[in-house]
Coordinates of N, CA, C and O in Angstrom, one line a residue:
M155 N -3.3 48.8 125.3 CA -2.7 49.5 126.4 C -1.2 49.3 126.4 O -0.8 48.2 126.5
A156 N -0.5 50.4 126.3 CA 1.0 50.3 126.3 C 1.5 50.1 127.7 O 1.0 50.6 128.7
I157 N 2.5 49.3 127.8 CA 3.1 48.9 129.1 C 4.6 49.0 129.0 O 5.2 48.6 127.9
D158 N 5.3 49.4 130.0 CA 6.8 49.4 130.0 C 7.2 48.0 130.1 O 7.0 47.3 131.2
P159 N 7.9 47.4 129.1 CA 8.3 46.0 129.2 C 9.3 45.7 130.3 O 9.4 44.5 130.8
R160 N 10.0 46.7 130.8 CA 10.9 46.5 131.9 C 10.3 46.8 133.3 O 10.9 46.5 134.3
N161 N 9.1 47.3 133.3 CA 8.4 47.7 134.6 C 6.9 47.5 134.5 O 6.2 48.4 134.6
P162 N 6.5 46.2 134.2 CA 5.1 45.9 134.1 C 4.4 46.0 135.4 O 5.0 45.8 136.5
D163 N 3.1 46.2 135.4 CA 2.3 46.2 136.7 C 2.2 44.7 137.1 O 2.5 43.8 136.4
A164 N 1.8 44.6 138.3 CA 1.7 43.2 139.0 C 0.8 42.3 138.2 O 1.2 41.1 138.0
S165 N -0.3 42.7 137.7 CA -1.3 41.8 137.0 C -0.7 41.4 135.7 O -0.9 40.2 135.3
Y166 N 0.0 42.2 135.0 CA 0.6 41.9 133.7 C 1.7 40.8 133.9 O 1.8 39.8 133.3
L167 N 2.6 41.1 134.9 CA 3.6 40.1 135.2 C 3.1 38.8 135.7 O 3.6 37.7 135.3
S168 N 2.1 38.8 136.5 CA 1.4 37.6 137.0 C 0.9 36.8 135.8 O 1.0 35.5 135.8
F169 N 0.3 37.5 134.9 CA -0.3 36.8 133.7 C 0.8 36.1 132.9 O 0.6 35.0 132.4
W170 N 2.0 36.7 132.8 CA 3.1 36.0 132.1 C 3.8 34.9 133.0 O 4.6 34.2 132.4
R171 N 3.4 34.8 134.2 CA 3.9 33.7 135.0 C 3.0 32.5 135.1 O 3.4 31.4 135.4
D172 N 1.7 32.8 134.7 CA 0.7 31.7 134.6 C 1.1 30.7 133.5 O 1.8 31.1 132.5
H173 N 0.6 29.5 133.5 CA 0.8 28.5 132.5 C -0.1 28.8 131.3 O -1.3 28.5 131.3
H174 N 0.4 29.5 130.3 CA -0.3 29.7 129.0 C 0.6 29.4 127.8 O 1.8 29.8 127.9
M175 N 0.0 28.8 126.9 CA 0.8 28.6 125.6 C 0.7 30.0 124.9 O -0.2 30.8 125.1
C176 N 1.7 30.2 124.1 CA 1.8 31.5 123.4 C 2.0 31.3 121.9 O 2.1 30.2 121.4
T177 N 2.0 32.4 121.2 CA 2.4 32.4 119.8 C 3.6 33.2 119.6 O 3.8 34.2 120.3
L178 N 4.4 32.8 118.6 CA 5.6 33.6 118.2 C 5.4 33.9 116.8 O 5.1 33.0 115.9
T179 N 5.5 35.2 116.4 CA 5.4 35.6 115.0 C 6.8 36.1 114.6 O 7.3 37.0 115.2
T180 N 7.3 35.5 113.5 CA 8.6 35.8 112.9 C 8.3 36.2 111.5 O 7.4 35.7 110.8
P181 N 9.2 37.0 110.9 CA 9.0 37.4 109.5 C 9.7 36.3 108.6 O 10.9 36.0 108.8
R182 N 9.0 35.8 107.6 CA 9.7 34.9 106.6 C 10.5 35.8 105.7 O 10.4 37.0 105.7
P183 N 11.5 35.2 105.0 CA 12.3 36.0 104.1 C 11.5 36.8 103.1 O 12.0 37.9 102.7
D184 N 10.3 36.4 102.7 CA 9.5 37.1 101.8 C 8.6 38.2 102.5 O 7.9 38.9 101.9
G185 N 8.8 38.3 103.8 CA 8.1 39.4 104.6 C 6.8 39.0 105.2 O 6.2 39.7 106.0
T186 N 6.3 37.8 104.8 CA 5.0 37.3 105.4 C 5.2 36.8 106.8 O 6.3 36.3 107.1
P187 N 4.2 36.9 107.6 CA 4.3 36.4 109.0 C 4.2 34.9 109.1 O 3.4 34.2 108.5
H188 N 5.1 34.4 110.0 CA 5.1 32.9 110.3 C 4.7 32.9 111.8 O 5.4 33.4 112.6
V189 N 3.6 32.2 112.1 CA 3.1 32.2 113.5 C 3.0 30.8 113.9 O 2.4 29.9 113.3
V190 N 3.6 30.5 115.1 CA 3.6 29.1 115.7 C 3.4 29.2 117.2 O 3.6 30.2 117.8
A191 N 2.8 28.1 117.7 CA 2.6 28.0 119.1 C 4.0 27.6 119.8 O 4.7 26.8 119.3
V192 N 4.2 28.3 120.9 CA 5.5 28.1 121.7 C 5.2 28.4 123.2 O 4.2 28.9 123.6
G193 N 6.2 28.0 124.0 CA 6.3 28.4 125.4 C 7.2 29.6 125.4 O 8.2 29.6 124.8
V194 N 6.9 30.6 126.3 CA 7.7 31.8 126.4 C 7.9 32.1 127.8 O 7.0 31.9 128.7
T195 N 9.1 32.5 128.1 CA 9.4 33.1 129.5 C 9.7 34.6 129.3 O 10.3 35.0 128.3
Y196 N 9.3 35.3 130.3 CA 9.4 36.8 130.3 C 10.3 37.2 131.5 O 10.1 36.8 132.6
D197 N 11.3 38.0 131.2 CA 12.3 38.5 132.2 C 12.3 40.0 132.1 O 13.2 40.6 131.4
P198 N 11.4 40.7 132.8 CA 11.4 42.1 132.7 C 12.6 42.8 133.2 O 13.1 43.8 132.7
Q199 N 13.3 42.2 134.3 CA 14.5 42.9 134.8 C 15.6 42.9 133.8 O 16.3 43.8 133.6
G200 N 15.7 41.8 133.0 CA 16.7 41.7 132.0 C 16.3 42.4 130.6 O 17.1 42.6 129.8
G201 N 15.0 42.5 130.5 CA 14.4 43.1 129.3 C 14.3 42.1 128.1 O 14.4 42.5 127.0
F202 N 14.1 40.8 128.5 CA 14.1 39.7 127.5 C 12.8 38.9 127.6 O 12.3 38.7 128.7
A203 N 12.4 38.3 126.5 CA 11.5 37.1 126.4 C 12.4 36.0 125.8 O 13.2 36.3 124.9
R204 N 12.1 34.8 126.1 CA 12.9 33.7 125.6 C 12.0 32.5 125.2 O 11.0 32.2 125.8
V205 N 12.4 31.9 124.1 CA 11.7 30.7 123.5 C 12.8 29.7 123.3 O 13.8 29.9 122.6
I206 N 12.6 28.5 123.9 CA 13.6 27.4 123.6 C 13.0 26.6 122.4 O 11.8 26.4 122.3
T207 N 13.9 26.1 121.5 CA 13.5 25.4 120.3 C 14.6 24.7 119.7 O 15.8 24.8 120.1
N208 N 14.3 24.0 118.7 CA 15.3 23.2 117.9 C 16.0 24.1 116.9 O 15.3 24.9 116.2
K209 N 17.3 24.0 116.8 CA 18.1 24.9 115.9 C 17.7 24.7 114.4 O 17.9 25.5 113.6
H210 N 17.0 23.6 114.1 CA 16.6 23.3 112.7 C 15.2 23.8 112.4 O 14.7 23.6 111.3
S211 N 14.5 24.5 113.3 CA 13.1 24.9 113.1 C 13.0 26.1 112.1 O 14.0 26.8 111.9
R212 N 11.9 26.2 111.5 CA 11.6 27.3 110.6 C 11.7 28.7 111.3 O 12.2 29.6 110.8
K213 N 11.3 28.8 112.6 CA 11.3 30.0 113.3 C 12.8 30.5 113.5 O 13.1 31.7 113.4
V214 N 13.7 29.5 113.8 CA 15.1 29.9 113.9 C 15.6 30.3 112.5 O 16.3 31.3 112.4
A215 N 15.3 29.6 111.5 CA 15.7 30.0 110.1 C 15.2 31.4 109.8 O 16.0 32.2 109.2
N216 N 14.0 31.7 110.2 CA 13.5 33.1 109.9 C 14.3 34.2 110.6 O 14.6 35.2 110.1
V217 N 14.6 33.9 111.9 CA 15.4 34.9 112.7 C 16.8 35.0 112.0 O 17.3 36.2 111.8
L218 N 17.4 33.9 111.7 CA 18.7 34.0 111.1 C 18.7 34.7 109.8 O 19.7 35.4 109.4
A219 N 17.7 34.5 109.0 CA 17.6 35.1 107.7 C 17.5 36.6 107.7 O 17.9 37.3 106.8
A220 N 17.1 37.2 108.9 CA 17.0 38.6 109.0 C 18.4 39.3 109.2 O 18.5 40.5 109.0
G221 N 19.4 38.5 109.4 CA 20.8 39.1 109.5 C 21.2 39.2 110.9 O 20.5 39.0 111.9
P222 N 22.5 39.7 111.1 CA 23.1 39.8 112.4 C 22.4 40.8 113.4 O 22.5 40.7 114.6
E223 N 21.6 41.7 112.9 CA 20.9 42.7 113.8 C 19.7 42.0 114.4 O 19.1 42.6 115.2
G224 N 19.3 40.9 113.9 CA 18.1 40.2 114.4 C 16.8 40.5 113.6 O 16.8 41.3 112.7
A225 N 15.8 39.9 114.1 CA 14.5 40.0 113.4 C 13.5 40.6 114.4 O 13.5 40.3 115.6
R226 N 12.6 41.5 113.8 CA 11.5 42.0 114.6 C 10.4 40.9 114.8 O 9.9 40.4 113.8
V227 N 10.1 40.6 116.0 CA 9.2 39.5 116.3 C 8.2 40.0 117.4 O 8.4 41.0 118.1
A228 N 7.2 39.1 117.6 CA 6.2 39.3 118.7 C 5.8 38.0 119.3 O 5.7 37.0 118.6
V229 N 5.6 38.0 120.6 CA 5.0 36.8 121.3 C 3.8 37.3 121.9 O 3.7 38.5 122.4
C230 N 2.8 36.4 121.9 CA 1.5 36.8 122.5 C 0.8 35.7 123.2 O 1.0 34.5 122.8
Q231 N 0.0 36.0 124.2 CA -0.8 34.9 124.9 C -2.2 35.5 125.1 O -2.3 36.7 125.3
V232 N -3.2 34.6 125.1 CA -4.5 35.0 125.3 C -5.2 34.1 126.3 O -5.0 32.8 126.2
D233 N -6.1 34.6 127.1 CA -6.9 33.8 128.0 C -8.2 34.5 128.2 O -8.3 35.5 128.9
K234 N -9.2 34.1 127.5 CA -10.5 34.7 127.4 C -10.3 36.2 127.1 O -9.8 36.5 126.0
G235 N -10.7 37.1 127.9 CA -10.6 38.5 127.6 C -9.2 39.1 128.0 O -8.9 40.3 127.7
R236 N -8.3 38.3 128.6 CA -7.0 38.8 128.9 C -6.1 38.5 127.8 O -6.1 37.4 127.2
W237 N -5.2 39.4 127.5 CA -4.1 39.2 126.5 C -2.9 40.0 126.8 O -3.0 41.0 127.5
A238 N -1.8 39.5 126.3 CA -0.5 40.2 126.5 C 0.4 40.0 125.3 O 0.5 38.8 124.8
T239 N 1.0 41.0 124.8 CA 2.0 40.9 123.7 C 3.3 41.6 124.1 O 3.3 42.6 124.7
L240 N 4.4 40.9 123.7 CA 5.7 41.4 123.9 C 6.4 41.5 122.5 O 6.3 40.5 121.8
E241 N 7.0 42.6 122.2 CA 7.6 42.8 120.9 C 9.1 43.1 121.1 O 9.5 43.7 122.2
G242 N 9.9 42.8 120.1 CA 11.3 43.1 120.2 C 12.1 42.6 119.1 O 11.6 42.1 118.1
I243 N 13.4 42.6 119.3 CA 14.4 42.1 118.3 C 14.9 40.7 118.8 O 15.5 40.6 119.8
A244 N 14.7 39.7 117.9 CA 15.1 38.4 118.3 C 16.5 38.0 117.6 O 16.8 38.4 116.5
T245 N 17.3 37.3 118.4 CA 18.5 36.8 118.0 C 18.6 35.3 118.5 O 17.8 34.9 119.4
I246 N 19.5 34.5 117.9 CA 19.6 33.1 118.3 C 20.8 33.0 119.2 O 21.9 33.5 118.9
R247 N 20.6 32.4 120.3 CA 21.7 32.1 121.3 C 21.9 30.6 121.4 O 21.0 29.9 121.5
T248 N 23.2 30.3 121.4 CA 23.6 28.8 121.4 C 24.5 28.5 122.6 O 24.7 27.3 122.8
E249 N 24.9 29.5 123.3 CA 25.8 29.2 124.4 C 25.2 28.3 125.5 O 24.0 28.5 125.8
A250 N 25.9 27.3 125.9 CA 25.3 26.3 126.8 C 24.7 26.9 128.1 O 23.6 26.5 128.5
E251 N 25.4 27.9 128.7 CA 24.8 28.5 129.9 C 23.5 29.3 129.6 O 22.6 29.4 130.4
V252 N 23.4 29.9 128.4 CA 22.2 30.7 128.0 C 21.1 29.7 127.8 O 19.9 29.9 128.3
V253 N 21.4 28.6 127.1 CA 20.4 27.5 126.9 C 19.9 26.9 128.2 O 18.7 26.8 128.5
A254 N 20.8 26.6 129.1 CA 20.5 26.0 130.4 C 19.6 27.0 131.2 O 18.6 26.6 131.9
D255 N 19.9 28.3 131.2 CA 19.1 29.3 131.9 C 17.7 29.3 131.4 O 16.7 29.4 132.1
A256 N 17.6 29.3 130.0 CA 16.3 29.4 129.4 C 15.5 28.1 129.7 O 14.3 28.2 129.9
V257 N 16.1 27.0 129.7 CA 15.4 25.7 130.1 C 14.9 25.8 131.5 O 13.8 25.4 131.8
S258 N 15.7 26.3 132.4 CA 15.4 26.5 133.8 C 14.1 27.4 134.0 O 13.2 27.1 134.7
R259 N 14.2 28.5 133.3 CA 13.0 29.4 133.3 C 11.8 28.8 132.7 O 10.7 29.0 133.3
Y260 N 11.9 28.0 131.7 CA 10.8 27.3 131.1 C 10.2 26.3 132.1 O 9.0 26.2 132.3
A261 N 11.1 25.5 132.7 CA 10.6 24.6 133.7 C 9.9 25.2 134.9 O 8.9 24.7 135.3
E262 N 10.3 26.4 135.3 CA 9.7 27.1 136.4 C 8.3 27.6 135.9 O 7.3 27.4 136.7
R263 N 8.2 28.1 134.7 CA 6.9 28.6 134.3 C 5.9 27.5 134.0 O 4.7 27.5 134.3
Y264 N 6.4 26.4 133.2 CA 5.5 25.4 132.7 C 5.4 24.1 133.5 O 4.7 23.2 133.2
G265 N 6.2 24.1 134.6 CA 6.1 22.9 135.5 C 6.7 21.6 135.0 O 6.3 20.6 135.6
R266 N 7.5 21.7 134.0 CA 8.2 20.5 133.6 C 9.5 20.9 132.9 O 9.6 21.9 132.2
T267 N 10.5 20.0 133.1 CA 11.8 20.2 132.4 C 11.8 19.4 131.1 O 11.5 18.2 131.1
P268 N 12.0 20.1 130.0 CA 12.1 19.4 128.7 C 13.2 18.4 128.7 O 14.3 18.6 129.4
K269 N 13.0 17.4 127.9 CA 14.1 16.4 127.7 C 15.4 17.0 127.2 O 15.2 18.0 126.4
P270 N 16.5 16.5 127.5 CA 17.7 17.1 126.9 C 17.7 17.0 125.4 O 17.1 16.1 124.8
N271 N 18.2 18.0 124.7 CA 18.2 18.1 123.3 C 19.5 18.8 122.8 O 19.6 20.0 123.0
P272 N 20.4 18.1 122.2 CA 21.7 18.7 121.8 C 21.5 19.8 120.7 O 22.4 20.6 120.5
D273 N 20.3 19.8 120.1 CA 20.1 20.8 119.0 C 19.2 22.0 119.6 O 18.8 22.8 118.8
R274 N 19.1 22.1 120.9 CA 18.3 23.2 121.5 C 19.1 24.5 121.4 O 20.3 24.5 121.7
V275 N 18.3 25.5 121.1 CA 18.8 26.9 121.0 C 17.8 27.8 121.7 O 16.7 27.3 122.0
V276 N 18.1 29.0 121.9 CA 17.2 30.0 122.5 C 17.0 31.1 121.5 O 17.9 31.7 120.9
I277 N 15.7 31.4 121.3 CA 15.4 32.7 120.6 C 15.2 33.7 121.7 O 14.3 33.6 122.5
E278 N 16.2 34.6 121.7 CA 16.2 35.6 122.8 C 15.7 36.9 122.2 O 16.2 37.4 121.2
I279 N 14.6 37.5 122.8 CA 14.0 38.7 122.3 C 14.3 39.9 123.2 O 13.9 39.9 124.4
A280 N 15.1 40.8 122.7 CA 15.3 42.1 123.4 C 14.1 42.9 123.3 O 13.8 43.4 122.2
L281 N 13.4 43.1 124.4 CA 12.1 43.7 124.3 C 12.1 45.2 124.1 O 12.9 46.0 124.6
T282 N 11.2 45.7 123.2 CA 11.1 47.1 122.8 C 9.7 47.6 123.2 O 9.5 48.8 123.3
R283 N 8.7 46.7 123.3 CA 7.3 47.1 123.5 C 6.6 46.0 124.2 O 6.8 44.8 124.0
A284 N 5.6 46.4 125.0 CA 4.7 45.5 125.6 C 3.3 46.2 125.6 O 3.2 47.4 125.7
M285 N 2.3 45.3 125.5 CA 0.9 45.8 125.5 C 0.0 44.7 125.9 O 0.4 43.5 125.9
G286 N -1.2 45.1 126.4 CA -2.1 44.0 126.7 C -3.2 44.5 127.7 O -3.2 45.7 128.1
R287 N -4.0 43.6 128.1 CA -5.0 43.8 129.1 C -5.1 42.6 129.9 O -5.8 41.6 129.6
A288 N -4.3 42.6 131.0 CA -4.2 41.4 131.9 C -4.8 41.8 133.2 O -4.9 41.0 134.1

């Protein structure tokens, strides 16, 4: 079911606010999918999903390898028969204020603040599509 990523219905948005682990799928340089478990925050008003991670991770390398226009990625979460996917163009953000905001959003969703990490970056996904059954 297609959903407007900037104007989701209440049940879809609520599902993205619940505590669920997600997957992030990025394209490897050879085009094959790289899928890993992550925490994701969803900001429909801004049109973004965000993943905090280490700048040395394979997922960051995959996004950077796609070039300055970014990489087409998807994040997904599942809970029994409910599921939700967000798709878009990912770029890497390193600015301290962007990282701090993403950490704050993560802490709000997941109920814990990650330990400080000087190598933390944000995979910021400019949303182009949403779908699911929440």
